[in-house]
GROMACS .gro file of C-alpha atoms in nm:
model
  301
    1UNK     CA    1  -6.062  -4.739   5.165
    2UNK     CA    2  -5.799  -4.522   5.296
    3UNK     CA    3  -5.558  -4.557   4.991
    4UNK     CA    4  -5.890  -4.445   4.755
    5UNK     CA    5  -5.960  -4.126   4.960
    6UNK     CA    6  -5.568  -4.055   4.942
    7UNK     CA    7  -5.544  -4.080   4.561
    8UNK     CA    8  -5.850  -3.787   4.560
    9UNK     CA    9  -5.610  -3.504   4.613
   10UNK     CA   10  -5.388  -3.551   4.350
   11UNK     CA   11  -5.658  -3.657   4.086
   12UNK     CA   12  -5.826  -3.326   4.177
   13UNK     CA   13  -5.470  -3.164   4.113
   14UNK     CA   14  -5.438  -3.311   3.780
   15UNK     CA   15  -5.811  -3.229   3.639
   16UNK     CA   16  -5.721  -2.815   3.747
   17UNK     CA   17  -5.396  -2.848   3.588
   18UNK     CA   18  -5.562  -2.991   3.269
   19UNK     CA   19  -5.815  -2.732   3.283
   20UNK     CA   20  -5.523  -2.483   3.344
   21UNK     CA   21  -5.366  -2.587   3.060
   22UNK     CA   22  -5.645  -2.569   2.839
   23UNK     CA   23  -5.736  -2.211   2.946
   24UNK     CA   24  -5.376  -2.109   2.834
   25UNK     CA   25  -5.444  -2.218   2.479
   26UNK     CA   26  -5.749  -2.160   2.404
   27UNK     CA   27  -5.665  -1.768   2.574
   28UNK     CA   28  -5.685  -1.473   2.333
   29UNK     CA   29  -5.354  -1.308   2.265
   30UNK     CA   30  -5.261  -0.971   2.083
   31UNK     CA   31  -5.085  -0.917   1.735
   32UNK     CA   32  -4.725  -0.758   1.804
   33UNK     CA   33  -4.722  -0.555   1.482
   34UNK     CA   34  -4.321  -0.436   1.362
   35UNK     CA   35  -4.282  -0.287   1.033
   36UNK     CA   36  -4.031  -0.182   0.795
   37UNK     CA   37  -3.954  -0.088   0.475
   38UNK     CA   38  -3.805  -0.286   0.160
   39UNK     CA   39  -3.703  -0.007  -0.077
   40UNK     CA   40  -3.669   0.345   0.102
   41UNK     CA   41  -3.933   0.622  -0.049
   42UNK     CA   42  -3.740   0.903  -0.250
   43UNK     CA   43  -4.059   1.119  -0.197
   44UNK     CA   44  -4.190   1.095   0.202
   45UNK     CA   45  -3.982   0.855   0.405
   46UNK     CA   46  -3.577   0.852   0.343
   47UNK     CA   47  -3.518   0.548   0.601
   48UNK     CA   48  -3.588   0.155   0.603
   49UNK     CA   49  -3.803   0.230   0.890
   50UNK     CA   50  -4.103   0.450   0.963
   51UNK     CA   51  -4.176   0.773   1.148
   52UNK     CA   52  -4.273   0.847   1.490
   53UNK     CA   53  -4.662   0.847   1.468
   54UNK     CA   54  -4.708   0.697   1.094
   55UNK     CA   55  -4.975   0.466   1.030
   56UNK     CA   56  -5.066   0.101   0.849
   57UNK     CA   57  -5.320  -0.075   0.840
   58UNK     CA   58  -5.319  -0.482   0.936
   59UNK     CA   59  -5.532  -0.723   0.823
   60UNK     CA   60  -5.628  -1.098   0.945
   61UNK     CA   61  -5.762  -1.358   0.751
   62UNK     CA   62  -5.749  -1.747   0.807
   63UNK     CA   63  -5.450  -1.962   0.606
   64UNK     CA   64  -5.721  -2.028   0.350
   65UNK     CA   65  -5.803  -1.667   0.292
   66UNK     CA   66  -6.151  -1.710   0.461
   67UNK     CA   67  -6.248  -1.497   0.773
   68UNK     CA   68  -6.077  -1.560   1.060
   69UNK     CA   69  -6.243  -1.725   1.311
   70UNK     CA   70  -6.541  -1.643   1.129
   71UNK     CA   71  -6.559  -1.302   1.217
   72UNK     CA   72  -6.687  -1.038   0.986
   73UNK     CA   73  -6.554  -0.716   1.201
   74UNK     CA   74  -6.233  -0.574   1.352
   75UNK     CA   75  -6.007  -0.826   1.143
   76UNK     CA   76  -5.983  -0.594   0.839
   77UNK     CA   77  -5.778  -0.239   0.790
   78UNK     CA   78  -5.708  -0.176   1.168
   79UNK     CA   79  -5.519   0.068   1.258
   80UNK     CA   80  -5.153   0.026   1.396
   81UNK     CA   81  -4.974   0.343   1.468
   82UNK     CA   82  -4.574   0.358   1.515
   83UNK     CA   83  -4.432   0.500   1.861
   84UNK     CA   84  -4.073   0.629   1.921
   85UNK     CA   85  -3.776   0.513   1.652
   86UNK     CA   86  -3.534   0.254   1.563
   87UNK     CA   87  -3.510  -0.082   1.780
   88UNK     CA   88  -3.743   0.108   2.045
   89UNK     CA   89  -4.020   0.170   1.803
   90UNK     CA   90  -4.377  -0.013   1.906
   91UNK     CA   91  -4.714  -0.011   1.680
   92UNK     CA   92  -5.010  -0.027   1.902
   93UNK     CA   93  -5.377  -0.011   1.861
   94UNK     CA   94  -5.694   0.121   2.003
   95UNK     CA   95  -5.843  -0.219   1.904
   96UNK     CA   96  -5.579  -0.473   1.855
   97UNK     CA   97  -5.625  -0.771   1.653
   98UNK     CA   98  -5.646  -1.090   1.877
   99UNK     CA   99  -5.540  -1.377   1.756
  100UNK     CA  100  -5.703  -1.730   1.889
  101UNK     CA  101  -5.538  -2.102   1.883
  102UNK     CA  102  -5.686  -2.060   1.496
  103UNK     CA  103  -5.402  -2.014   1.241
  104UNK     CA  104  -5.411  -1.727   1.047
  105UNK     CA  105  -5.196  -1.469   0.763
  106UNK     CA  106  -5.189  -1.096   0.817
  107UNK     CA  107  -5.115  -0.818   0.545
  108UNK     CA  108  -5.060  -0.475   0.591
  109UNK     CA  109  -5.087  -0.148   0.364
  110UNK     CA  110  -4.960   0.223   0.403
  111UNK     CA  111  -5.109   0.468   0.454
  112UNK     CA  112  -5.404   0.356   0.650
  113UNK     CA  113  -5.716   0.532   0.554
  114UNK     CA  114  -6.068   0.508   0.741
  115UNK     CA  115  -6.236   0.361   0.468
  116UNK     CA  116  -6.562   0.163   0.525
  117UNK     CA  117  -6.526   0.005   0.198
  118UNK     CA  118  -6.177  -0.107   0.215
  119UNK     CA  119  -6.104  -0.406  -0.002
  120UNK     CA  120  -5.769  -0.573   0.042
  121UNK     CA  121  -5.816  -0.620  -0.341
  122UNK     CA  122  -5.943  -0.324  -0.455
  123UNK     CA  123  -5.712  -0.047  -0.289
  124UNK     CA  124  -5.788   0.309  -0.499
  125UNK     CA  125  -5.424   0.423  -0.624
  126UNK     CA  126  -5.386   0.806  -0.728
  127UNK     CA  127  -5.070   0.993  -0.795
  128UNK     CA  128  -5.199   1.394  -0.767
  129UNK     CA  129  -5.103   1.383  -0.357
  130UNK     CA  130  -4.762   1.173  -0.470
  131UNK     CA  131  -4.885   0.952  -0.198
  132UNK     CA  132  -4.605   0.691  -0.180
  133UNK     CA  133  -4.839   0.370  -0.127
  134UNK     CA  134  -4.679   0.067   0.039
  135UNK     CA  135  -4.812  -0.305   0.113
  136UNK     CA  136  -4.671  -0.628   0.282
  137UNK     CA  137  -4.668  -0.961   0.139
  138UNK     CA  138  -4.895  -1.204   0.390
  139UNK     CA  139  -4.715  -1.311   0.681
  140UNK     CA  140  -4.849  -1.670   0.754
  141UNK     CA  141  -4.875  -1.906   1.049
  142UNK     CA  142  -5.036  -1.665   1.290
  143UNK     CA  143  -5.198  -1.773   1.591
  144UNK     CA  144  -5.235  -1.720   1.980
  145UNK     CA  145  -4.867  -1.940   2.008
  146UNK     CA  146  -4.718  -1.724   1.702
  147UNK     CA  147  -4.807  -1.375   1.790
  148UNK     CA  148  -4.554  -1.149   1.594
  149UNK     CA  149  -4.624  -1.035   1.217
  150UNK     CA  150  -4.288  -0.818   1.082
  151UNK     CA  151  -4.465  -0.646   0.827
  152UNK     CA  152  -4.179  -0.531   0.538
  153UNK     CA  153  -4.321  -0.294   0.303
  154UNK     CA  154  -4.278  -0.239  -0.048
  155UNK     CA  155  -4.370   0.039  -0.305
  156UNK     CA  156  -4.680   0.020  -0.516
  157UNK     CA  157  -4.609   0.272  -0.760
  158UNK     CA  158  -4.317   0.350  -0.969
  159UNK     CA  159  -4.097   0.673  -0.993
  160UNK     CA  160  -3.954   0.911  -1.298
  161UNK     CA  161  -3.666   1.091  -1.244
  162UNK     CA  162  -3.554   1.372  -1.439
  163UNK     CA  163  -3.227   1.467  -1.392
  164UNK     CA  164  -3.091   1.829  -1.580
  165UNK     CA  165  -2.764   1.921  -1.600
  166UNK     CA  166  -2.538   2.216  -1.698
  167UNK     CA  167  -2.312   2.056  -1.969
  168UNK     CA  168  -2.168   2.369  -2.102
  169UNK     CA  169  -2.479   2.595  -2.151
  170UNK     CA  170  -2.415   2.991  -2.152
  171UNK     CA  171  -2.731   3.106  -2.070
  172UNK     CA  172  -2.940   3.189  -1.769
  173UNK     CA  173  -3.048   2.832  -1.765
  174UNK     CA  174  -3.393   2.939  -1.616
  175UNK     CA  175  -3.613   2.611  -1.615
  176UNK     CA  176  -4.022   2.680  -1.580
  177UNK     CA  177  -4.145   2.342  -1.670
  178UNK     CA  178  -4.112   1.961  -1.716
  179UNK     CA  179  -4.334   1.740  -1.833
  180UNK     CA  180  -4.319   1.348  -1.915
  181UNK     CA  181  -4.607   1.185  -2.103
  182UNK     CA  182  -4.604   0.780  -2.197
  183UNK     CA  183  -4.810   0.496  -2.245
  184UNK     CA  184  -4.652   0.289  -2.007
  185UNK     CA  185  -4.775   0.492  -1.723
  186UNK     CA  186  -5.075   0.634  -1.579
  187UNK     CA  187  -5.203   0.851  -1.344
  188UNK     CA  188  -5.422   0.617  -1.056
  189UNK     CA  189  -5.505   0.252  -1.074
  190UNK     CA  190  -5.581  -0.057  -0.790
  191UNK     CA  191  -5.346  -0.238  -0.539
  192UNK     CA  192  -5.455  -0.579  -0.499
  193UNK     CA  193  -5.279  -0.677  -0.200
  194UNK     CA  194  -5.439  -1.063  -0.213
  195UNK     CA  195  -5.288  -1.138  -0.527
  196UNK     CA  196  -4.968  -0.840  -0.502
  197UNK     CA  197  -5.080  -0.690  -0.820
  198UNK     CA  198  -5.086  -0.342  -0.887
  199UNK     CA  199  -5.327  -0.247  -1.252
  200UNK     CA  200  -5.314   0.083  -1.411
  201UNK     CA  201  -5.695   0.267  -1.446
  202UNK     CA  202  -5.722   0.242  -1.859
  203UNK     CA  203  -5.877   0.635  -1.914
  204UNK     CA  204  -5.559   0.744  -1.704
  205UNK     CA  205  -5.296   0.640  -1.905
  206UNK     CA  206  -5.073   0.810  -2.102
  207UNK     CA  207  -5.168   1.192  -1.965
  208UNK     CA  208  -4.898   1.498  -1.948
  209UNK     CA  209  -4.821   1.531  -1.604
  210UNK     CA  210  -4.643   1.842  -1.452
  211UNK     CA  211  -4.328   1.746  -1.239
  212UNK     CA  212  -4.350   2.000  -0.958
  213UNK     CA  213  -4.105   2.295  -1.046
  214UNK     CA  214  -3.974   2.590  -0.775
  215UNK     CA  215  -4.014   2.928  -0.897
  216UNK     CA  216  -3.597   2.959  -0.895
  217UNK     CA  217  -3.488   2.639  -1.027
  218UNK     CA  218  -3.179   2.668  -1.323
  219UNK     CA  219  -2.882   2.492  -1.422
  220UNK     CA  220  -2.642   2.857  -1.423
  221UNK     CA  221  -2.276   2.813  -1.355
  222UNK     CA  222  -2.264   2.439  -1.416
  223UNK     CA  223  -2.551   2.343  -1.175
  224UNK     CA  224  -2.808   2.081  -1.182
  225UNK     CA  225  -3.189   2.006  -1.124
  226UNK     CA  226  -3.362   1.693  -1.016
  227UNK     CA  227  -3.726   1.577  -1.045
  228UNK     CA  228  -3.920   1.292  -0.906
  229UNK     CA  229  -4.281   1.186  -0.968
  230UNK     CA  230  -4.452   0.860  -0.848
  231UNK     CA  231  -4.706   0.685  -1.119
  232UNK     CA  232  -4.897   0.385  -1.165
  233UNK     CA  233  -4.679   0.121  -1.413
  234UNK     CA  234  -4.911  -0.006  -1.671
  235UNK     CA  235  -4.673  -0.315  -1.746
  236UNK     CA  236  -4.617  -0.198  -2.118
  237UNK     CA  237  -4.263  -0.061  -2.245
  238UNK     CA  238  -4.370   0.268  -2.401
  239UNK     CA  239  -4.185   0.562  -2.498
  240UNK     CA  240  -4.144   0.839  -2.238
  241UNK     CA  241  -4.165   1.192  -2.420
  242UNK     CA  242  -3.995   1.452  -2.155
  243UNK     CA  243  -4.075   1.811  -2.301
  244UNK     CA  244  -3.856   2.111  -2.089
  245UNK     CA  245  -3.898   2.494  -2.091
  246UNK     CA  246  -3.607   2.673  -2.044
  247UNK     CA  247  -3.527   3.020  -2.088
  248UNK     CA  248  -3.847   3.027  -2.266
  249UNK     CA  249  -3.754   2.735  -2.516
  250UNK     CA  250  -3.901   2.426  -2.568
  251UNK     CA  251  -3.692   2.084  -2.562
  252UNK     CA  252  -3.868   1.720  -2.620
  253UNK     CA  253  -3.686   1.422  -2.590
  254UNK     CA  254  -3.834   1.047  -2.626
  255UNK     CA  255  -3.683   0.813  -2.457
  256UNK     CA  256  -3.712   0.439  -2.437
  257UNK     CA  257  -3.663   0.263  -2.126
  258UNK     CA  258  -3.470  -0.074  -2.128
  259UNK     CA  259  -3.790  -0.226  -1.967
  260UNK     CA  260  -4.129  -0.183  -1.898
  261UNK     CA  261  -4.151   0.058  -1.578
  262UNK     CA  262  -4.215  -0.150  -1.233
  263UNK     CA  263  -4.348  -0.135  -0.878
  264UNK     CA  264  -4.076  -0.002  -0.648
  265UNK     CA  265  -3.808   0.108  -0.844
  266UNK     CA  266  -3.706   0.489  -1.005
  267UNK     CA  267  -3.633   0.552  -1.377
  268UNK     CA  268  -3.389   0.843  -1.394
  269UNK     CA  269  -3.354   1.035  -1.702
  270UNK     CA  270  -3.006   1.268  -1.697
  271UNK     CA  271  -3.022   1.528  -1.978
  272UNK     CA  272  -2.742   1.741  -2.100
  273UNK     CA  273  -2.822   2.099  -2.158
  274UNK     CA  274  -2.568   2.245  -2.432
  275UNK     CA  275  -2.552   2.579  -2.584
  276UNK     CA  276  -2.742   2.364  -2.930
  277UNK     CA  277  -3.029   2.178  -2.680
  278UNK     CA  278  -3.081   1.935  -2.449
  279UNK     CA  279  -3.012   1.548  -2.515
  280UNK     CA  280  -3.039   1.242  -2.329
  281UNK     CA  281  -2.740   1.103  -2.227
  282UNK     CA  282  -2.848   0.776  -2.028
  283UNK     CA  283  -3.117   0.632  -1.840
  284UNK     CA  284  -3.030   0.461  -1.451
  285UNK     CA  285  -3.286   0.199  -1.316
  286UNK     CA  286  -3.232   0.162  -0.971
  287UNK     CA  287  -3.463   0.017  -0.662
  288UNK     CA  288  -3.571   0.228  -0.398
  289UNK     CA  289  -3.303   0.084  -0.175
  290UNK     CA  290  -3.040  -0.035  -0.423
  291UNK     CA  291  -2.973  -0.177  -0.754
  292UNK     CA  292  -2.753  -0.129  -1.025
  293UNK     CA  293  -2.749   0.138  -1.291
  294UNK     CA  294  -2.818   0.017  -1.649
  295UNK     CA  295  -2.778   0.212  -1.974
  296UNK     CA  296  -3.105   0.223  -2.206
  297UNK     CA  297  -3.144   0.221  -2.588
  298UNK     CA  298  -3.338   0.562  -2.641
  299UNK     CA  299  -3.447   0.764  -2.905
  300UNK     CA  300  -3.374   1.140  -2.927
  301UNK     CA  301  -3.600   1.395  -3.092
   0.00000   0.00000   0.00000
C-alpha cells in the first residue's frame, strides 16, 4: 500500500506538466511584423527600408486562403506602423494579429488606408497623388511556433521617365510642359494581392497626363531635366507619344518601348534637344533597385 501512495506524487507531477505543456501550445502569440522593400521608390522612399512612422497593412488568412481560425474580424488590413531605422526598426500595433497553433499565410500592402471595404483583391489603384503602392507576396507557415512574417515589398505601378538634355541647343531652353500619352498605360486600376495581379481600369487608359513641371526648369548652358510619373501598366506594348514645350515650341516624339511596360520597374526616355528639335536617342529599362539598361526600337516623329 505504501509503494501505491508513493507513486501519487510523481503521477500528479506528470498530469501538471502535461497540462503545462499543453497550455504552451495551444497559448496565443503575436505576429513580429519586419518589412522591407524589393525595388527602392524613385518617387517617396529612396531606401530598401521604410521610414520612421510609415505604415502597412498585414493580413491573416489560413494556408487554404479561408479565414483564419474562423474569424471574420481583426485578421484583415491591420495596421503595423514602423518605429526607429535600420536593424533597430520595430512595427507594432494597437491590435496585433495573434496567431494560434493554426497555420496560417500573411500579406501585406502599402500604404495602409482605413478602409471598411478593403478587399485583398480589389485594392483601388490611382496615379493623381503619385502614390507609390507596394504589396508582399504571402508569407506561409504562420502559426503560434512560427511567429515572424518579413514582409518584402514590391511596386504595383510602373514609372516613365523623361529625361531632357542640352545637346547643343542655343536658346534659352525654357521648358513649360511634358506630356506622355499611350495605350499601354492608364491612369488607376486594381491590385489583387491574392492572385499578385495588378489590371488597368479600361475608361483610364491611354489619357494625356501632365508630368509635374517647376516654374524654372531649362536645359541652358548644357543642362538637363528629369521627369518621373508612376502609372498603371495595362500589359499591352503601345506607343508612348511624349509632346514638350519649350521656348514656346512644340516637340512630339513616339516612341516604342522594347516591351510592354511592367510592375516595378522605370522606362526612361533621354531626348536630345538640338538647335533643329528634339529626338529620342534611347530608351533605359531598369528596376527600381537594379537592372540593366537596354536600347529600344522607337519611332521618331
Amino acid at each position: 500500500m505504501k509503494k501505491r501512495y508513493l507513486l501519487m506524487p510523481f503521477l500528479a507531477l506528470a498530469l501538471a506538466s502535461c497540462t503545462n505543456d499543453d497550455e504552451n501550445i495551444n497559448a496565443p502569440s503575436a505576429l513580429n511584423v519586419k518589412a522591407g522593400i524589393e525595388r527602392p521608390s524613385r518617387a517617396m522612399i529612396t531606401d530598401t527600408e521604410f521610414g520612421d512612422g510609415q505604415s502597412i497593412g498585414v493580413s491573416l488568412l489560413a494556408s487554404d486562403g479561408s479565414l483564419y481560425d474562423g474569424q471574420t474580424t481583426g485578421y484583415t488590413n491591420v495596421k503595423y506602423t514602423a518605429a526607429g531605422t535600420g536593424n533597430a526598426q520595430t512595427w507594432t500595433s494597437i491590435t496585433p494579429i495573434m496567431l494560434s497553433a493554426s497555420t496560417g499565410k500573411a500579406a501585406a500592402v502599402y500604404p495602409w488606408a482605413d478602409n471598411a471595404a478593403f478587399n485583398l483583391e480589389s485594392i483601388a489603384l490611382e496615379t493623381a497623388t503619385q502614390t507609390d503602392y507596394m504589396y508582399s507576396a504571402w508569407i506561409p507557415n504562420l502559426s503560434n511556433s512560427n511567429t515572424t512574417a518579413n514582409f518584402v515589398m514590391d511596386h504595383a505601378l510602373t514609372a516613365i521617365c523623361v529625361d531632357i538634355q542640352n545637346d547643343s541647343y542655343s536658346g534659352d531652353g525654357k521648358v513649360s510642359s511634358v506630356t506622355i500619352q499611350s495605350k499601354g498605360l492608364a491612369t488607376e486600376g486594381t491590385l489583387n494581392v491574392v492572385a499578385g495581379t495588378v489590371t488597368e481600369n479600361t475608361g483610364t487608359i491611354d489619357q494625356v497626363i501632365a508630368m509635374p513641371v517647376a516654374a524654372d526648369d531649362d536645359i541652358a548652358d548644357g543642362g538637363k531635366v528629369t521627369y518621373n510619373y508612376m502609372l498603371v501598366p495595362t500589359g499591352d506594348n503601345e506607343n508612348i507619344v511624349v509632346t514638350i514645350q519649350m521656348d514656346n515650341k512644340t516637340y512630339s516624339n513616339t516612341v516604342q518601348l522594347p516591351e510592354a511596360a511592367k510592375s516595378g520597374y522605370i522606362y526612361t526616355i533621354k531626348m536630345s534637344a538640338k538647335n533643329n528639335g528634339i529626338s529620342v536617342m534611347k530608351v533605359s529599362i531598369n528596376e527600381w533597385k537594379d537592372g540593366g539598361t537596354v536600347n529600344a526600337d522607337m519611332e521618331i516623329q
